[in-house]
Every structure is written in C-alpha cells, then in structure tokens.
C-alpha cells in the first residue's frame, strides 16, 4: 500500500513536469493562433483584439496557472475550431480506444499460445519457422505494414475499402470491421516481440531446478508448464504487455494516418498544424496520464502474480 | 476537359498538401471617383421545370485536404473551406466558371454614377434551405453581420439599408468600382445564431451533418431557385483526407470519387477508371524577394535573377511541362487583365544576367536563402531548379524548408526573409485582389515593394470608371512590376483533378471553388 502511495505521488510530480513541458513547447514554436484563426488578411488591430480575448497577451505563468487550474477542475477549454475540447475528445476517444483494445486482444490471443507452443517444441520445424518469421516481422514498422496491408488486403484482395472508415455511431460493426486491419498493423510487431519474450522466458524456466523437481513428483508436462513454469515465465511478459498497451495508444497516432482513421492521433496532428493549443495540450496530458495509469496497474498485477516483489520493495 | 497523356518524366513522389497554400488576396480601399454607366444585370430565369434528377441512393464522396475551419461563411478563412461552402451559400451575385459575376439572390443591381451606391433588387421566391423565403431583411442582416466581423473588404461600407421589401441599398464611404465582386458574401436567414452547427443558405446543396475531422454531409436542395443550374447528384459527402499519401489508394479503393489538386505523380499512378481534368490553380507563383534587404533592394540584381531563371525549365521539371508561364502578378484565367507579352520581358540570358550583376557591384555573385513552405512539393521542386539555374550566374541560393505556420509568422507577417516561393490566389474576382499588395502602404505588402510610378498607376486604375480604361492602367501596373522585377514571376501551376469515370462534368473556376452541382453521372 505504502508503495502504491509512493508511486501515485511520483505520478503527480511527473504530470506536473509534463504539463509544464507541453505548455512551454507550444509557446516556443512559431505560429500564432490568432493569425491562424483570422487568416492572412487580418489587420493588426483585429489580431490584437482576438489575442486579448483569448488571453494570449497575459504573462506565460498566468496562462499556465489558469490552464492547469481549469484542467484539474475538468474544464479542458474551448478548441479554436471545434467548440468544447471535452466533447471533441469524448467523441474521438472511443475510436482510438477500440483500436488499441483490438490490437491488444490480437496480441494476447496470438502471442501467448504461440510463445508456449514454440517453447515446448524448441528446435522443431515449426519453432524454427516461427523464430525466423518473428525476426523478419519484428523489423517491419507498423506504418509500413499498414501500407502493405492496404495494398494487399485493400486494393488487391478487396477485403476492405481503403479509407472507408465509418463512425461507430452510424454502424458499430462496420466500424469494428474497418479497424481489424489497422489493429493487425499495430499488433504485428508487438506479437513478434511478445512471442520471442515468452518463448525465451519459458525455455529458461524449464531448465531450472524447480521444474525438474516438479517433474520428479510425477507431474505431467502440461501440469508443470501451466501450474509452475508459466507463472514465473509470465512476469516479464506482463511488464511488456503493459508497456505495449500504452505504446499501442500512441502507436495509433501513426496508424490512424495510414488508414485515415479520425481518432485521437489524427486530432492531435491536425491540432498541432492548426495551432489549436487547448486540444493538443489536453491530448498529450491524456496520453501521459494513460501511460502512468497503465504502469501503475502493471505494478499491481505484479504483486498479485508474485508476492515476493512486494516484500522486496516495501 | 481533356484526358491527360503523361510523358512520365517526373519520377518523384509528392505530397499534395495544397490546403494551406492559398493566400487570400483582398483589397482594402477603393479610391476611384465615379462610375458613369449604371450597370444592370439580370439573369435568364429558368422556365422549364426540368430537374434532371439522376437521384439514386448513390453517395458521391469528395476528398478534401483538411477539415473545414468553420461552417459559418462569414467567419471561415481558409480557401479550402470557402471552396466547399460555395455549394451551400450564395451571395447577391455569384461567380461563374468564366469569371463573370451573375446576379444570384439579387435579380438585378444598379451602380450609381459615382460608384458609391449599389442598389440590389432581391429576386422573388428564392428559398432558404429551411423553407423560408429570402427577404430584404435577410440580406441587410447578412451583410451587416459580415461587416461586423471586421472584414477588411467591407471597411468602406457606410450603410446597408432596406429601401423597400425587394430592394437593398449599400452605400460606400469611398467610390469603388469593384465593390460588386465583394457582394458574394453569403446570405443567411436574419435570425441566424448557430451557423456554426446549422448553416442555412440558398445554394444547390443543403447541410445535413458534420463530424469533426471526418466529413461534411450535404444533400441536394430540391427547391433551389436556379433550376437550370440545380444539382444532379443527391447525396454528397466531403471527406477529410488528412494524409495525402492515401489519396491514390482511397480513390482506387472507392472510398472517394473525386479529389481536386492531386500531383502529377498521383495522376500517373491512377488507373483508367479515373478521368484526370487538367486546369490551372489560378495562382501567381514566383520567387518573391524581399525588396528591402540587400542585395534585392537593387533593381539590377532582381533583373539579373529574372534573366537567370527560365520558367519553362521549371515547368518541365515540376510537372512534366504542364502549367502556364506568367510574366507579372496576374494569372491567365483573368483573361481581360492578363498580358502575355510580359512573359518576354526577360528571356533566359546568362551573360546578360552576369553583366547586370557586375553593374550592380556583385561580379562574384552572392549567397541568399529561399524559405519555402514544406507542405507543398511543387514550390520545393521549383526552388531546386532555381538553385541550379542561379549557380550558372555565380549566385548561391540555399533552400530552407519551413512549416506553414512558421512561414505565416516569419515571412508573411514579420517579413523576415530574403526570398521565398509561394503562389498568391485572388479571393475575389478583380485585379486589385492581386495588385493591391504591391502598393507602398498596403498592409499585406510582404515584398516591401515600393515604387511611386506603380502607386500612381494603381490609384489611377482604381479611380477610373470606364472598364477598358481601367484595364489599361492595371496592365500598366503589371508592366511596371515586370520591368522593375518586383519578383521573379514563374507560372500558374497546373491543377489536376481526379474524378471517377462513373461521373463527369468537373468544371474549373478562376477562383477557389469546387462546384459539385455541375457533376453528374456519366452516360
């Protein structure tokens, strides 16, 4: 418990640091939101008026404190082109979350059986094929596999219409259907890493003394594997999966571009281009919070799987 | 409309983020003194009640490069938004594809002799998308609302009055013979408060829904007043295609049916199931130099650059020879103002260029930086050719790619640059939208160009009532720009539009307009 409290206070500090960085970054890069809104023909007095209205003329610390105070109270402010930021994010976040969940699901159901299978049949033909394939696929970045998937499954096999995204509000299953291939593109490298990790971890555990003992007590291979080995072998895999989940959310920023999905990632990029600071700041803070929460959850799961960790840390 | 045949000599990939490129060029004041002839316009009333309905459940999807910045036509700024809203809103007058201003919500107009009073007769039985009839009150409220946004083109508007139920009079504080071209301002119902979420206009298409970052859905307006120009296709979606690399795949896959301003490379990649329309972008593309910094404050140096640079070579490299050469700040589709002879003010002559440089005191050349917006490949490609062409006269140019917002701030607003390559478009159908910015005290004179003769010629043009006479003075302006080498004028860039062959009828306008009402199913 003490540990979790310590972790949580660290999270708050990190968030403050992130918020300062985000806020400063957008004050340092060139580009003036007022010009962006009023266009190139605006006169200086019009620009000044709008800057005043938007509070852009106040000193930077005043603006920062105002923003962070509103943020804490749950008021994410007004987007320069879309109205309420909260409403906008609530509208778009299901898209990205579903994409990440689907990718995570794919990773889970493919990599765990495959990892165990290859470890059990180490050196076999299938194991060898999987290991080689694994290495190859691991080296392909998601945006590239996205392009290949579009080409092969979209244009050649016509299993989906490139760019044919439908909103979850209009046709939920059509929406899920469109996300399958993007999810595969995001999941592929994670699957390969997870298989490799799990395979290595299981093989290592199998060679340990306790496994031999377990066998000598008359357990079947299956029993040893699932009741003893896997429990230990899973610990590094859980860490990896936790990180992968956070990674998938941020990785979707790239994949959303490739597949033309209007999720959080697209919103982030277009808001940066439009100098729509309230949106950018809210999204980056959101991603930061998500990564930290996931890390915290991973920590908690650790403890459940292996109580020894608690003893060491506390 | 022609099917383009490609020689295929351009083998580079290109991004097509055209979006941000278009600069709105707007003129501030008019100082003309009088307008003698009272022009009157009236349009052919569509009599036949034939609405060529090819209605089906088919949805026509147009890819657009960025999301709309606003649905409120009085607030929307970007050219990319204006060209979409053209389908929903109309003004008192409406431009056509030849650049004429036709009466729209006004059935006719009168301009007073001194060009300070514009009187519009409101067309009868024009309906808004909500079913209400357009009244003089709606017109007055809309024009007033637009003026209240602080729009610079309405700065000289003194009064907007309702004369009677079908007449509206606009009074200007200064005579302006070109004010009619500003009367395309969207007319909305007088009680409009939520144009942002529920835009109501009178155009051939009516608003259905909008999803941020995704799309704008419109539907044919069945009660459109101009029966002859009513829409053909019932359901139209403007879909945001944020990633230009997806355009070809999305066209081929069928998720979009049309995309305006694809690159020549993308046109090459598309299969036979697409018709490629080739037109011009209506931009004045040039190597703009800062006339206030050394060495470009010297006219001889600027002329030397003009002699060193060959527009044809640039067009060959950038888009396989497509594009139209220009010699001054005017593009060819503004037919009456365009002066083709200015293309020959300077023809490539390396020796002459070197001689001018020596005269100017730079016998060994000099070094400068060209800041180019990074989101627009044709400008970057142009810069690359220019760098090579300048090498021949001993001038070293360096290309610095900068992001569009940085360009706006550094180059456009703060004039912190030596040279840049962009294209200027005209936001309204008149010559001053391109030429005003060269006058010495123009707020948008980013070139720091200052020439007494030019200012005089421009002022005279503005004050001239007779159109032929006025054109003469505008051409004089163009000639001065060319001779004093205000910039190195290059070309009006080619524009390629991909349209699924199931459809036909794409029409180019001399303005930023995508007129979807003209598109119909192919026979």
Tab-separated table of N, CA and C in Angstrom, chain A residues 97 99-105 107 186 190 238-252 290-291 294 297-298:
chain	number	residue	atom	x	y	z
A	97	UNK	N	-9.474	4.062	-28.564
A	97	UNK	CA	-9.505	3.026	-27.531
A	97	UNK	C	-9.863	1.667	-28.149
A	99	UNK	N	-9.407	0.741	-31.150
A	99	UNK	CA	-8.279	0.311	-31.968
A	99	UNK	C	-7.214	-0.338	-31.086
A	100	UNK	N	-6.909	0.309	-29.962
A	100	UNK	CA	-5.891	-0.219	-29.057
A	100	UNK	C	-6.354	-1.541	-28.438
A	101	UNK	N	-7.630	-1.601	-28.045
A	101	UNK	CA	-8.139	-2.828	-27.428
A	101	UNK	C	-8.073	-3.996	-28.422
A	102	UNK	N	-8.464	-3.718	-29.664
A	102	UNK	CA	-8.431	-4.785	-30.656
A	102	UNK	C	-7.009	-5.257	-30.908
A	103	UNK	N	-6.088	-4.312	-30.976
A	103	UNK	CA	-4.690	-4.688	-31.194
A	103	UNK	C	-4.185	-5.498	-30.007
A	104	UNK	N	-4.565	-5.067	-28.806
A	104	UNK	CA	-4.109	-5.771	-27.603
A	104	UNK	C	-4.677	-7.183	-27.575
A	105	UNK	N	-5.952	-7.280	-27.904
A	105	UNK	CA	-6.613	-8.581	-27.934
A	105	UNK	C	-5.895	-9.518	-28.908
A	107	UNK	N	-2.856	-9.353	-29.916
A	107	UNK	CA	-1.544	-9.691	-29.369
A	107	UNK	C	-1.680	-10.799	-28.332
A	186	UNK	N	-0.898	-2.599	-36.092
A	186	UNK	CA	-0.325	-2.160	-34.815
A	186	UNK	C	0.176	-3.369	-34.026
A	190	UNK	N	4.267	-6.103	-31.987
A	190	UNK	CA	4.106	-6.450	-30.565
A	190	UNK	C	3.970	-7.964	-30.414
A	238	UNK	N	4.170	-9.759	-18.650
A	238	UNK	CA	3.170	-8.789	-18.179
A	238	UNK	C	3.714	-7.365	-18.285
A	239	UNK	N	4.967	-7.191	-17.859
A	239	UNK	CA	5.574	-5.869	-18.000
A	239	UNK	C	5.484	-5.416	-19.441
A	240	UNK	N	5.877	-6.335	-20.333
A	240	UNK	CA	5.902	-5.987	-21.741
A	240	UNK	C	4.501	-5.605	-22.233
A	241	UNK	N	3.515	-6.396	-21.823
A	241	UNK	CA	2.159	-6.131	-22.320
A	241	UNK	C	1.627	-4.790	-21.823
A	242	UNK	N	1.980	-4.479	-20.590
A	242	UNK	CA	1.560	-3.184	-20.060
A	242	UNK	C	2.142	-2.060	-20.881
A	243	UNK	N	3.451	-2.173	-21.134
A	243	UNK	CA	4.090	-1.138	-21.946
A	243	UNK	C	3.505	-1.131	-23.352
A	244	UNK	N	3.226	-2.328	-23.856
A	244	UNK	CA	2.698	-2.428	-25.218
A	244	UNK	C	1.346	-1.736	-25.330
A	245	UNK	N	0.533	-1.858	-24.298
A	245	UNK	CA	-0.796	-1.239	-24.356
A	245	UNK	C	-0.672	0.290	-24.485
A	246	UNK	N	0.198	0.855	-23.650
A	246	UNK	CA	0.411	2.296	-23.727
A	246	UNK	C	0.984	2.669	-25.089
A	247	UNK	N	1.895	1.807	-25.552
A	247	UNK	CA	2.528	2.028	-26.839
A	247	UNK	C	1.512	1.979	-27.985
A	248	UNK	N	0.535	1.093	-27.830
A	248	UNK	CA	-0.456	0.951	-28.891
A	248	UNK	C	-1.310	2.202	-29.021
A	249	UNK	N	-1.596	2.817	-27.889
A	249	UNK	CA	-2.380	4.053	-27.953
A	249	UNK	C	-1.581	5.121	-28.699
A	250	UNK	N	-0.293	5.264	-28.325
A	250	UNK	CA	0.480	6.287	-29.038
A	250	UNK	C	0.820	5.822	-30.455
A	251	UNK	N	0.976	4.493	-30.637
A	251	UNK	CA	1.266	3.977	-31.974
A	251	UNK	C	0.107	4.191	-32.928
A	252	UNK	N	-1.083	4.299	-32.361
A	252	UNK	CA	-2.238	4.501	-33.226
A	252	UNK	C	-2.193	5.867	-33.905
A	290	UNK	N	-2.546	8.239	-19.202
A	290	UNK	CA	-2.798	6.852	-19.560
A	290	UNK	C	-1.563	5.978	-19.343
A	291	UNK	N	-0.419	6.454	-19.832
A	291	UNK	CA	0.815	5.665	-19.694
A	291	UNK	C	1.097	5.407	-18.212
A	294	UNK	N	-1.410	2.913	-16.682
A	294	UNK	CA	-1.103	1.550	-17.112
A	294	UNK	C	0.089	1.004	-16.337
A	297	UNK	N	-1.024	-0.034	-12.962
A	297	UNK	CA	-1.779	-1.289	-12.988
A	297	UNK	C	-0.832	-2.473	-13.143
A	298	UNK	N	0.162	-2.313	-14.009
A	298	UNK	CA	1.142	-3.384	-14.201
A	298	UNK	C	1.816	-3.711	-12.870
